Tab-separated table of C-alpha atoms and ligand atoms in Angstrom:
chain	number	residue	atom	x	y	z
A	1177	MET	CA	-0.225	0.267	-0.375
A	1178	SER	CA	1.413	3.388	-0.878
A	1179	GLN	CA	2.619	5.499	2.197
A	1180	ALA	CA	3.725	8.761	-0.677
A	1181	THR	CA	2.614	11.646	1.533
A	1182	ASN	CA	0.048	13.261	-0.843
A	1183	GLN	CA	-3.227	12.293	-2.054
A	1184	SER	CA	-3.373	13.674	-5.034
A	1185	TRP	CA	-1.116	12.678	-6.544
A	1186	GLY	CA	0.248	9.654	-4.850
A	1187	GLY	CA	-1.492	6.570	-5.590
A	1188	ARG	CA	1.530	5.627	-8.336
A	1189	PHE	CA	4.385	6.027	-5.313
A	1190	SER	CA	5.908	3.667	-3.289
A	1191	GLU	CA	7.458	5.099	-0.937
A	1192	PRO	CA	6.589	8.752	0.905
A	1193	THR	CA	8.148	12.481	0.185
A	1194	ASP	CA	12.306	12.819	1.526
A	1195	ALA	CA	10.632	15.693	4.460
A	1196	PHE	CA	13.468	17.819	2.649
A	1197	VAL	CA	11.760	17.296	-0.973
A	1198	ALA	CA	8.290	17.795	0.124
A	1199	ARG	CA	9.682	21.447	1.837
A	1200	PHE	CA	12.184	22.257	-1.278
A	1201	THR	CA	9.039	21.698	-4.027
A	1202	ALA	CA	6.369	23.958	-1.799
A	1203	SER	CA	5.119	26.846	-3.139
A	1204	VAL	CA	2.656	27.128	-0.494
A	1205	THR	CA	4.490	29.604	1.427
A	1206	PHE	CA	4.039	31.869	-0.960
A	1207	ASP	CA	1.377	31.013	-3.460
A	1208	GLN	CA	-1.429	31.331	-0.350
A	1209	ARG	CA	-1.598	35.454	-1.322
A	1210	LEU	CA	-2.988	33.920	-4.718
A	1211	ALA	CA	-6.246	31.860	-2.605
A	1212	ARG	CA	-9.063	34.641	-3.290
A	1213	GLN	CA	-8.027	34.022	-6.891
A	1214	ASP	CA	-7.719	31.068	-6.970
A	1215	ILE	CA	-10.803	29.884	-5.227
A	1216	GLN	CA	-12.299	32.715	-7.563
A	1217	GLY	CA	-11.322	30.338	-10.569
A	1218	SER	CA	-12.433	27.494	-9.347
A	1219	ILE	CA	-16.013	29.197	-8.448
A	1220	ALA	CA	-16.302	29.805	-12.386
A	1221	HIS	CA	-14.807	26.439	-13.502
A	1222	ALA	CA	-17.905	24.567	-11.573
A	1223	THR	CA	-21.099	26.913	-12.827
A	1224	MET	CA	-19.154	26.046	-15.976
A	1225	LEU	CA	-19.009	22.100	-15.743
A	1226	ALA	CA	-22.708	21.495	-14.793
A	1227	ARG	CA	-23.464	24.374	-17.301
A	1228	VAL	CA	-22.444	21.685	-19.738
A	1229	GLY	CA	-23.510	18.759	-17.827
A	1230	VAL	CA	-20.578	17.536	-15.780
A	1231	LEU	CA	-21.911	17.992	-12.753
A	1232	THR	CA	-24.851	18.214	-11.584
A	1233	ASP	CA	-27.120	21.636	-10.256
A	1234	GLU	CA	-26.909	20.156	-6.589
A	1235	GLU	CA	-22.361	19.552	-6.781
A	1236	ARG	CA	-22.623	22.389	-8.074
A	1237	ASP	CA	-23.896	24.683	-5.529
A	1238	THR	CA	-21.741	22.752	-3.194
A	1239	ILE	CA	-18.571	23.523	-3.781
A	1240	ILE	CA	-19.386	26.517	-3.792
A	1241	ASN	CA	-21.437	27.624	-0.779
A	1242	GLY	CA	-17.857	25.057	0.796
A	1243	LEU	CA	-15.134	27.315	-1.640
A	1244	THR	CA	-17.350	30.664	-0.212
A	1245	GLU	CA	-16.019	29.007	3.633
A	1246	VAL	CA	-12.595	28.404	2.689
A	1247	GLN	CA	-12.531	31.414	2.339
A	1248	GLY	CA	-13.952	32.854	5.340
A	1249	GLU	CA	-11.386	30.433	6.942
A	1250	ILE	CA	-8.368	32.188	5.226
A	1251	GLU	CA	-9.572	35.927	5.117
A	1252	ARG	CA	-9.500	35.557	9.339
A	1253	GLY	CA	-7.106	33.925	9.068
A	1254	GLU	CA	-8.047	30.600	10.127
A	1255	PHE	CA	-7.185	28.662	7.630
A	1256	ASN	CA	-4.234	25.680	7.943
A	1257	TRP	CA	-1.868	26.060	5.335
A	1258	SER	CA	0.080	22.424	4.761
A	1259	ILE	CA	3.905	21.902	3.395
A	1260	PRO	CA	3.079	18.446	3.002
A	1261	LEU	CA	0.316	19.619	0.846
A	1262	GLU	CA	2.319	21.913	-1.681
A	1263	ASP	CA	0.173	24.204	-2.900
A	1264	VAL	CA	-2.636	26.516	-2.691
A	1265	HIS	CA	-4.486	24.954	-5.543
A	1266	MET	CA	-4.063	21.570	-3.601
A	1267	ASN	CA	-3.943	23.309	0.209
A	1268	ILE	CA	-7.668	24.570	-0.886
A	1269	GLU	CA	-8.966	21.480	-2.689
A	1270	ALA	CA	-7.757	19.222	0.602
A	1271	ARG	CA	-10.308	21.093	2.949
A	1272	LEU	CA	-12.709	21.715	1.095
A	1273	THR	CA	-13.412	17.993	0.526
A	1274	ASP	CA	-13.026	17.453	4.133
A	1275	LYS	CA	-15.536	19.759	4.392
A	1276	ILE	CA	-18.101	18.886	1.772
A	1277	GLY	CA	-16.672	15.402	1.115
A	1278	ILE	CA	-16.579	13.505	-2.173
A	1279	THR	CA	-17.689	16.547	-3.626
A	1280	GLY	CA	-14.703	18.001	-2.771
A	1281	LYS	CA	-12.781	15.830	-5.574
A	1282	LYS	CA	-15.529	16.569	-8.707
A	1283	LEU	CA	-14.053	19.925	-8.141
A	1284	HIS	CA	-10.738	18.824	-10.532
A	1285	THR	CA	-12.423	17.526	-13.400
A	1286	GLY	CA	-11.634	19.079	-15.954
A	1287	ARG	CA	-8.187	20.529	-15.686
A	1288	SER	CA	-4.659	20.886	-14.141
A	1289	ARG	CA	-2.893	22.397	-11.828
A	1290	ASN	CA	-0.820	23.506	-14.313
A	1291	ASP	CA	-3.664	25.489	-16.160
A	1292	GLN	CA	-5.006	26.594	-12.923
A	1293	VAL	CA	-2.295	28.022	-11.664
A	1294	ALA	CA	-1.475	30.289	-14.892
A	1295	THR	CA	-5.465	31.344	-14.531
A	1296	ASP	CA	-4.160	32.216	-11.296
A	1297	ILE	CA	-1.421	34.627	-11.840
A	1298	ARG	CA	-3.506	36.534	-14.432
A	1299	LEU	CA	-5.930	37.418	-12.515
A	1300	PHE	CA	-4.271	38.192	-9.977
A	1301	MET	CA	-2.047	40.277	-12.038
A	1302	ARG	CA	-5.005	41.834	-13.687
A	1303	ASP	CA	-5.938	43.025	-9.882
A	1304	GLU	CA	-2.589	44.429	-8.576
A	1305	ILE	CA	-2.642	46.533	-12.343
A	1306	ASP	CA	-6.193	48.192	-11.597
A	1307	VAL	CA	-4.551	49.582	-8.219
A	1308	ILE	CA	-1.633	50.068	-9.707
A	1309	GLU	CA	-2.691	52.216	-12.617
A	1310	ALA	CA	-4.485	53.898	-9.697
A	1311	GLU	CA	-1.804	54.786	-8.410
A	1312	LEU	CA	0.296	56.291	-11.281
A	1313	VAL	CA	-2.842	58.357	-12.407
A	1314	ARG	CA	-2.678	60.102	-8.954
A	1315	LEU	CA	0.607	60.295	-9.077
A	1316	ARG	CA	0.822	62.165	-12.932
A	1317	GLU	CA	-2.883	64.404	-11.149
A	1318	GLY	CA	-0.590	65.375	-8.979
A	1319	MET	CA	2.383	66.451	-11.124
A	1320	ILE	CA	0.413	67.778	-13.730
A	1321	GLU	CA	-1.253	70.114	-11.201
A	1322	LEU	CA	2.124	71.379	-10.328
A	1323	ALA	CA	3.352	71.801	-13.019
A	1324	ASP	CA	0.260	74.534	-14.405
A	1325	ARG	CA	0.863	75.974	-10.938
A	1326	GLU	CA	4.818	76.411	-11.577
A	1327	ALA	CA	4.708	77.632	-15.285
A	1328	ASP	CA	6.027	80.745	-14.476
A	1329	THR	CA	8.652	79.361	-12.064
A	1330	ILE	CA	12.138	80.080	-13.596
A	1331	MET	CA	15.610	77.845	-12.960
A	1332	PRO	CA	18.713	77.257	-14.821
A	1333	GLY	CA	18.191	74.023	-17.110
A	1334	PHE	CA	21.364	71.802	-17.147
A	1335	THR	CA	22.780	69.465	-19.744
A	1336	HIS	CA	25.744	66.971	-18.031
A	1337	LEU	CA	24.730	69.043	-15.199
A	1338	GLN	CA	25.686	72.321	-16.055
A	1339	THR	CA	23.764	75.402	-16.067
A	1340	ALA	CA	22.677	75.685	-19.382
A	1341	GLN	CA	19.481	77.519	-20.664
A	1342	PRO	CA	17.016	79.259	-18.006
A	1343	VAL	CA	13.853	76.934	-18.188
A	1344	THR	CA	10.519	77.285	-16.361
A	1345	PHE	CA	10.194	74.560	-13.116
A	1346	GLY	CA	6.441	73.848	-14.774
A	1347	HIS	CA	8.824	72.448	-18.261
A	1348	HIS	CA	10.549	70.450	-16.214
A	1349	LEU	CA	7.929	69.101	-13.997
A	1350	LEU	CA	5.937	68.062	-17.643
A	1351	ALA	CA	9.081	66.219	-19.023
A	1352	TRP	CA	8.663	63.500	-15.344
A	1353	GLN	CA	4.992	63.726	-16.676
A	1354	GLU	CA	6.035	62.850	-20.501
A	1355	MET	CA	7.928	59.724	-19.036
A	1356	LEU	CA	4.978	58.547	-17.081
A	1357	THR	CA	2.540	58.969	-19.796
A	1358	ARG	CA	4.499	56.428	-21.482
A	1359	ASP	CA	4.396	53.803	-18.099
A	1360	HIS	CA	0.561	54.271	-18.048
A	1361	GLU	CA	0.636	53.467	-22.022
A	1362	ARG	CA	3.193	50.453	-21.543
A	1363	LEU	CA	1.140	49.106	-18.792
A	1364	LEU	CA	-1.800	49.402	-20.288
A	1365	ASP	CA	-1.238	47.286	-23.413
A	1366	CYS	CA	0.652	44.594	-20.381
A	1367	ARG	CA	-3.158	44.130	-19.578
A	1368	LYS	CA	-4.290	43.336	-22.777
A	1369	ARG	CA	-2.441	40.560	-22.623
A	1370	VAL	CA	-2.427	39.483	-19.542
A	1371	ASN	CA	-6.275	39.219	-19.562
A	1372	VAL	CA	-6.935	35.648	-21.570
A	1373	MET	CA	-7.321	32.938	-20.275
A	1374	PRO	CA	-5.619	30.154	-20.110
A	1375	LEU	CA	-7.797	27.527	-17.926
A	1376	GLY	CA	-9.037	25.074	-19.949
A	1377	ALA	CA	-5.808	23.956	-21.814
A	1378	ALA	CA	-5.548	21.251	-17.960
A	1379	ALA	CA	-2.425	19.930	-18.185
A	1380	LEU	CA	-0.990	20.697	-21.386
A	1381	ALA	CA	-3.310	18.870	-23.984
A	1382	GLY	CA	-6.698	20.414	-23.219
A	1383	THR	CA	-9.803	17.527	-22.276
A	1384	THR	CA	-11.869	15.317	-22.676
A	1385	TYR	CA	-14.411	17.025	-21.302
A	1386	PRO	CA	-17.656	18.524	-23.326
A	1387	ILE	CA	-16.114	22.304	-21.462
A	1388	ASP	CA	-17.382	25.446	-22.506
A	1389	ARG	CA	-14.251	27.478	-21.942
A	1390	HIS	CA	-16.372	31.712	-23.699
A	1391	VAL	CA	-18.238	30.849	-19.818
A	1392	THR	CA	-15.427	29.662	-18.184
A	1393	ALA	CA	-13.631	33.534	-19.731
A	1394	GLU	CA	-16.529	35.831	-19.413
A	1395	LEU	CA	-17.926	34.331	-15.703
A	1396	LEU	CA	-13.874	35.710	-14.675
A	1397	GLY	CA	-13.614	38.639	-16.827
A	1398	PHE	CA	-11.666	37.906	-19.616
A	1399	ASP	CA	-11.619	38.103	-22.842
A	1400	ARG	CA	-10.732	35.487	-24.299
A	1401	PRO	CA	-9.757	31.456	-24.187
A	1402	ALA	CA	-5.688	31.090	-24.613
A	1403	GLU	CA	-6.152	30.507	-28.046
A	1404	ASN	CA	-3.078	26.927	-27.822
A	1405	SER	CA	-3.708	24.430	-25.311
A	1406	LEU	CA	0.854	24.160	-24.878
A	1407	ASP	CA	0.965	27.975	-25.113
A	1408	ALA	CA	-1.198	28.445	-22.844
A	1409	VAL	CA	-0.434	26.440	-19.299
A	1410	SER	CA	3.920	27.112	-20.387
A	1411	ASP	CA	3.733	31.403	-20.808
A	1412	ARG	CA	5.322	33.393	-18.431
A	1413	ASP	CA	5.458	36.389	-21.697
A	1414	PHE	CA	2.995	38.503	-19.279
A	1415	ALA	CA	4.960	38.354	-15.740
A	1416	ILE	CA	8.243	39.759	-17.783
A	1417	GLU	CA	6.095	42.901	-19.630
A	1418	PHE	CA	5.091	43.732	-16.139
A	1419	THR	CA	8.644	43.388	-14.821
A	1420	SER	CA	9.902	44.653	-17.852
A	1421	PHE	CA	7.443	48.056	-17.123
A	1422	ALA	CA	8.357	47.927	-13.431
A	1423	SER	CA	12.087	48.109	-14.626
A	1424	ILE	CA	11.808	50.951	-16.808
A	1425	LEU	CA	8.861	53.061	-14.445
A	1426	LEU	CA	11.448	52.755	-11.834
A	1427	MET	CA	14.433	53.833	-13.924
A	1428	HIS	CA	11.982	57.128	-14.485
A	1429	LEU	CA	11.216	57.555	-10.074
A	1430	SER	CA	15.188	56.795	-9.834
A	1431	ARG	CA	16.501	59.570	-12.159
A	1432	MET	CA	13.396	62.335	-9.911
A	1433	SER	CA	14.708	60.338	-7.015
A	1434	GLU	CA	18.012	61.441	-8.384
A	1435	GLU	CA	16.679	65.322	-8.374
A	1436	LEU	CA	14.374	65.352	-5.966
A	1437	VAL	CA	17.247	64.493	-3.762
A	1438	LEU	CA	20.038	67.144	-5.003
A	1439	TRP	CA	17.493	70.203	-5.042
A	1440	THR	CA	16.341	69.408	-1.452
A	1441	SER	CA	20.980	69.441	-1.019
A	1442	ALA	CA	22.117	72.712	0.328
A	1443	GLN	CA	24.327	73.297	-2.714
A	1444	PHE	CA	20.974	72.661	-5.209
A	1445	ASP	CA	18.851	75.217	-2.506
A	1446	PHE	CA	15.639	74.330	-4.842
A	1447	ILE	CA	13.309	72.673	-2.900
A	1448	ASP	CA	12.417	71.572	0.836
A	1449	LEU	CA	10.629	68.790	1.119
A	1450	PRO	CA	7.887	69.060	4.049
A	1451	ASP	CA	9.381	66.793	7.235
A	1452	ARG	CA	6.738	64.231	7.208
A	1453	PHE	CA	8.947	62.891	3.744
A	1454	CYS	CA	12.223	62.812	5.731
A	1455	THR	CA	13.915	61.824	8.388
A	1456	GLY	CA	16.978	62.683	11.135
A	1457	SER	CA	20.116	61.466	12.161
A	1458	SER	CA	21.389	60.306	15.471
A	1459	ILE	CA	23.837	61.716	15.501
A	1460	MET	CA	23.949	64.880	13.552
A	1461	PRO	CA	21.177	67.259	14.391
A	1462	GLN	CA	21.126	69.607	11.113
A	1463	LYS	CA	20.568	66.694	9.561
A	1464	LYS	CA	16.555	66.060	7.456
A	1465	ASN	CA	17.697	63.369	5.032
A	1466	PRO	CA	14.715	63.160	1.607
A	1467	ASP	CA	14.901	59.435	2.353
A	1468	VAL	CA	11.981	58.645	0.944
A	1469	PRO	CA	13.091	59.659	-2.786
A	1470	GLU	CA	16.501	57.349	-2.195
A	1471	LEU	CA	14.668	54.676	-1.226
A	1472	VAL	CA	12.776	54.892	-4.521
A	1473	ARG	CA	16.224	54.972	-5.886
A	1474	GLY	CA	17.501	52.433	-4.202
A	1475	LYS	CA	14.411	50.009	-4.721
A	1476	THR	CA	14.939	50.377	-8.735
A	1477	GLY	CA	17.577	47.420	-8.901
A	1478	ARG	CA	16.183	44.996	-6.999
A	1479	VAL	CA	12.848	45.255	-9.662
A	1480	TYR	CA	15.474	45.254	-12.490
A	1481	GLY	CA	16.735	41.933	-11.006
A	1482	HIS	CA	13.250	40.756	-11.462
A	1483	LEU	CA	12.726	41.049	-14.786
A	1484	MET	CA	16.718	39.732	-15.436
A	1485	ALA	CA	14.686	36.279	-12.770
A	1486	LEU	CA	12.141	36.005	-15.107
A	1487	LEU	CA	13.911	35.996	-18.593
A	1488	THR	CA	16.566	33.957	-17.027
A	1489	LEU	CA	13.734	31.580	-15.720
A	1490	MET	CA	11.988	31.308	-18.976
A	1491	LYS	CA	14.813	30.771	-21.279
A	1492	SER	CA	15.188	27.259	-23.109
A	1493	GLN	CA	12.897	26.115	-21.524
A	1494	PRO	CA	10.770	23.605	-23.432
A	1495	LEU	CA	7.357	23.193	-23.754
A	1496	ALA	CA	4.931	22.940	-21.828
A	1497	TYR	CA	4.763	23.234	-18.301
A	1498	ASN	CA	7.654	22.836	-16.215
A	1499	LYS	CA	8.243	22.924	-12.449
A	1500	ASP	CA	10.596	25.633	-12.931
A	1501	ASN	CA	7.291	28.331	-13.291
A	1502	GLN	CA	6.970	27.811	-9.844
A	1503	GLU	CA	9.517	30.388	-9.555
A	1504	ASP	CA	7.732	32.619	-10.971
A	1505	LYS	CA	5.481	33.843	-8.340
A	1506	GLU	CA	8.377	35.684	-5.583
A	1507	PRO	CA	9.975	38.075	-8.406
A	1508	LEU	CA	6.877	39.423	-9.425
A	1509	PHE	CA	4.806	40.052	-6.340
A	1510	ASP	CA	7.642	41.309	-5.070
A	1511	ALA	CA	7.733	43.877	-8.021
A	1512	VAL	CA	3.967	44.335	-7.625
A	1513	ASP	CA	4.204	45.307	-4.015
A	1514	THR	CA	7.493	47.591	-4.683
A	1515	VAL	CA	5.839	48.893	-7.401
A	1516	ARG	CA	2.898	49.650	-5.309
A	1517	ASP	CA	4.824	51.367	-2.617
A	1518	CYS	CA	7.407	53.613	-5.034
A	1519	LEU	CA	4.728	55.244	-6.779
A	1520	LYS	CA	2.584	56.009	-3.890
A	1521	ALA	CA	5.314	57.498	-1.992
A	1522	PHE	CA	5.466	60.029	-5.481
A	1523	ALA	CA	1.578	60.758	-5.308
A	1524	ASP	CA	1.995	61.191	-1.599
A	1525	MET	CA	5.242	63.764	-2.145
A	1526	VAL	CA	5.641	65.027	-5.213
A	1527	PRO	CA	1.918	67.988	-4.342
A	1528	ALA	CA	4.078	68.841	-1.323
A	1529	ILE	CA	7.263	70.013	-2.849
A	1530	GLU	CA	7.586	73.679	-2.106
A	1531	PRO	CA	9.577	74.731	-4.864
A	1532	LYS	CA	12.529	77.637	-2.921
A	1533	LYS	CA	11.447	80.339	-6.356
A	1534	ASP	CA	14.308	82.668	-5.037
A	1535	SER	CA	17.061	79.964	-4.994
A	1536	MET	CA	16.516	79.213	-8.516
A	1537	TYR	CA	16.301	82.106	-10.172
A	1538	GLU	CA	19.236	82.707	-8.187
A	1539	ALA	CA	20.897	79.754	-9.774
A	1540	ALA	CA	20.170	81.167	-13.056
A	1541	ARG	CA	21.160	83.699	-13.259
A	1542	ARG	CA	24.554	82.380	-12.231
A	1543	GLY	CA	26.138	80.683	-15.179
A	1544	PHE	CA	26.217	82.229	-17.965
A	1545	SER	CA	22.263	80.616	-18.845
A	1546	THR	CA	20.757	83.726	-21.213
A	1547	ALA	CA	24.246	83.326	-23.639
A	1548	THR	CA	21.954	81.424	-26.009
A	1549	ASP	CA	20.337	84.495	-25.855
A	1550	LEU	CA	22.616	86.627	-26.863
A	1551	ALA	CA	23.693	84.134	-29.452
A	1552	ASP	CA	20.681	83.991	-31.102
A	1553	TYR	CA	20.268	87.812	-30.727
A	1554	LEU	CA	23.232	88.610	-32.472
A	1555	VAL	CA	21.735	86.002	-35.493
A	1556	ARG	CA	19.010	88.252	-35.334
A	1557	LYS	CA	21.439	91.749	-36.420
A	1558	GLY	CA	23.545	89.695	-38.987
A	1559	VAL	CA	26.305	88.026	-37.483
A	1560	ALA	CA	26.556	83.973	-38.756
A	1561	PHE	CA	26.080	81.636	-35.753
A	1562	ARG	CA	29.411	80.419	-35.503
A	1563	ASP	CA	30.682	83.725	-35.044
A	1564	ALA	CA	28.365	85.031	-32.480
A	1565	HIS	CA	28.623	82.025	-30.911
A	1566	GLU	CA	33.136	83.322	-30.503
A	1567	ILE	CA	31.677	86.956	-29.745
A	1568	VAL	CA	29.818	85.347	-27.031
A	1569	GLY	CA	32.858	83.489	-25.372
A	1570	GLN	CA	34.517	86.014	-24.798
A	1571	SER	CA	32.057	87.442	-23.315
A	1572	VAL	CA	31.831	84.462	-20.558
A	1573	ALA	CA	35.058	84.269	-20.378
A	1574	TYR	CA	34.968	88.101	-20.047
A	1575	GLY	CA	31.966	88.158	-17.047
A	1576	LEU	CA	34.061	84.706	-15.540
A	1577	LYS	CA	37.724	87.653	-15.204
A	1578	THR	CA	35.441	90.157	-13.399
A	1579	LYS	CA	32.781	88.025	-11.358
A	1580	LYS	CA	29.630	89.752	-13.378
A	1581	ASP	CA	26.469	87.879	-15.885
A	1582	LEU	CA	25.868	88.363	-19.262
A	1583	SER	CA	23.202	90.603	-17.975
A	1584	GLU	CA	24.844	92.852	-15.636
A	1585	MET	CA	27.095	94.504	-18.028
A	1586	THR	CA	27.081	98.139	-19.157
A	1587	LEU	CA	26.372	98.268	-22.897
A	1588	GLU	CA	29.945	99.550	-23.328
A	1589	GLU	CA	30.837	96.284	-21.667
A	1590	LEU	CA	30.056	94.064	-23.797
A	1591	GLN	CA	30.202	95.976	-26.666
A	1592	GLN	CA	33.905	95.754	-26.590
A	1593	PHE	CA	33.811	92.191	-28.298
A	1594	SER	CA	30.744	92.940	-31.407
A	1595	ALA	CA	30.033	96.791	-32.221
A	1596	THR	CA	26.189	94.703	-33.218
A	1597	ILE	CA	25.258	94.969	-29.989
A	1598	GLU	CA	22.611	97.946	-28.804
A	1599	GLN	CA	20.802	98.754	-26.126
A	1600	ASP	CA	17.900	96.726	-26.701
A	1601	VAL	CA	20.458	93.342	-25.884
A	1602	PHE	CA	19.191	93.748	-22.789
A	1603	GLU	CA	15.664	92.105	-23.317
A	1604	VAL	CA	16.659	88.998	-24.245
A	1605	LEU	CA	19.470	88.835	-21.163
A	1606	THR	CA	16.813	88.757	-18.749
A	1607	LEU	CA	15.660	85.058	-17.990
A	1608	GLU	CA	11.367	86.448	-17.728
A	1609	GLY	CA	13.144	87.249	-21.730
A	1610	SER	CA	14.538	84.037	-22.255
A	1611	VAL	CA	11.724	81.237	-21.573
A	1612	ALA	CA	9.093	83.833	-22.574
A	1613	ALA	CA	11.344	83.592	-26.524
A	1614	ARG	CA	11.010	79.284	-26.549
A	1615	ASN	CA	7.514	79.676	-27.657
A	1616	HIS	CA	6.521	76.608	-29.181
A	1617	ILE	CA	4.382	73.792	-28.795
A	1618	GLY	CA	7.565	71.192	-27.241
A	1619	GLY	CA	8.919	74.867	-25.121
A	1620	THR	CA	9.309	76.059	-22.054
A	1621	ALA	CA	7.771	79.085	-22.378
A	1622	PRO	CA	5.319	79.907	-19.483
A	1623	ASP	CA	1.715	80.074	-21.613
A	1624	GLN	CA	3.187	76.929	-23.626
A	1625	VAL	CA	3.470	74.869	-19.992
A	1626	ARG	CA	0.237	75.749	-19.792
A	1627	ALA	CA	-1.100	74.933	-22.638
A	1628	ALA	CA	0.482	71.595	-22.359
A	1629	ALA	CA	-0.332	71.260	-18.995
A	1630	SER	CA	-3.946	71.036	-19.772
A	1631	ARG	CA	-3.488	68.884	-23.310
A	1632	ALA	CA	-1.789	66.266	-20.779
A	1633	ARG	CA	-4.735	66.549	-18.052
A	1634	GLU	CA	-7.683	65.919	-21.057
A	1635	ALA	CA	-4.706	62.919	-22.171
A	1636	LEU	CA	-4.609	61.512	-18.713
A	1637	ALA	CA	-8.805	61.510	-18.739
A	1638	ALA	CA	-8.701	59.645	-22.403
A	1639	LEU	CA	-5.303	56.698	-21.186
A	1640	LYS	CA	-7.246	56.397	-17.452
A	1641	GLY	CA	-9.204	52.779	-17.168
A	1642	ASP	CA	-8.905	52.593	-21.172
A	1643	ALA	CA	-8.210	49.045	-20.455
B	2504	LIG	N1	3.135	25.418	-7.502
B	2504	LIG	C1	2.544	24.713	-8.621
B	2504	LIG	C2	3.481	26.334	-9.869
B	2504	LIG	O1	3.371	27.412	-8.887
B	2504	LIG	C3	1.487	24.674	-9.603
B	2504	LIG	C4	1.752	23.262	-10.424
B	2504	LIG	C5	1.701	22.386	-10.513
B	2504	LIG	N2	1.868	21.314	-11.048
B	2504	LIG	C6	2.792	20.516	-11.770
B	2504	LIG	N3	2.891	19.436	-12.298
B	2504	LIG	N4	3.525	20.308	-10.433
B	2504	LIG	O2	3.886	26.662	-10.512
């Protein structure tokens, strides 16, 4: 008589599973997180089986009532998860059978854990994507509002982290917002391929029962049943797509974080972050550290790691299901949690950014940020651009020596470098004149920033929940 520890598949075994192997192969410690989706999938499966006559209506109702009770036990923390029962699927099925007897054993008719687990993860990912989307929308809305408010605020724009040309703070924030627009589109695109139903593929080849996969797909809110049973049980592209989305998003958040960290430093002094987003130092009483953006920047690494883990997990896997696939869950769960928390942190923090306008303005005034405007001025007066570049270069060298910004030089001082320069030059040397002159779509002029913010608002409203 078989001594196998697992009653679900122990029939052909002649010795019990090694205790270490049972622990090593079990996934219940982490896949219990899929319990709600597992029960949701089972209820739909039982409903479909009754619809096609494989179960009686009475059996269906007994199963559904039993599963609902099991769900209650899990939610109340009363459920006893068992390692010998290996995973969430067999734990729930065994408990169901404890409660309702032989009918519980009929639930697994026409399915396998292979199509079951693939279905559970997709249901889980769909739920999580919707929560993540809501946080992303909240962040984007806050960012657009702040950009609109700060359309006139002047700061230095940088290339090579050297002062380049003045820009508006609103324009800078809308650059961040463009990154998030693309992330939002990628997330919704990923959701389309998540929302396809593997159930009915059974172990790999389909099933001999007269199942109706359209019924199950509709009950579960899937767009359609997966086309090919072999692919359905083995495909984890959607997990890789999600972690790709997550990696690119975190890369963007890390860039924003880096700027926030720089801007809160005494050296930049561009913004203040409210105390509730910062922490102090146990040794240096003066410190207020931007921990939230720093931590988001740091968490980018683990999400990249999960993308690599999943790509490598799937590399060279032969069709169809392989036990390797059990390893998809932990990276995916952690990526989901990390993305959700980082978005929440940003959605809370961004609207609370307090720009230090005077300090930003001063920084833009230093560093010859209107040098290009002087060159453009000379070109408008008929000087060739390369010659204008040289003239301005000499003016800057003079300014460095005399510690004067271009706008602080007298007309006579400027005329040393070109007789073409006249009194009207001072209009282009002001920061306000410089930003206002970049007045075309995509430019930094305050009017353009306000128009761009309103377009962003409309585009967001159109995209939101567009799944
Ligand atoms: N715990 C397994 C997983 O996560 C469920 C599917 C197991 N299937 C099997 N044939 N062993 O992938």
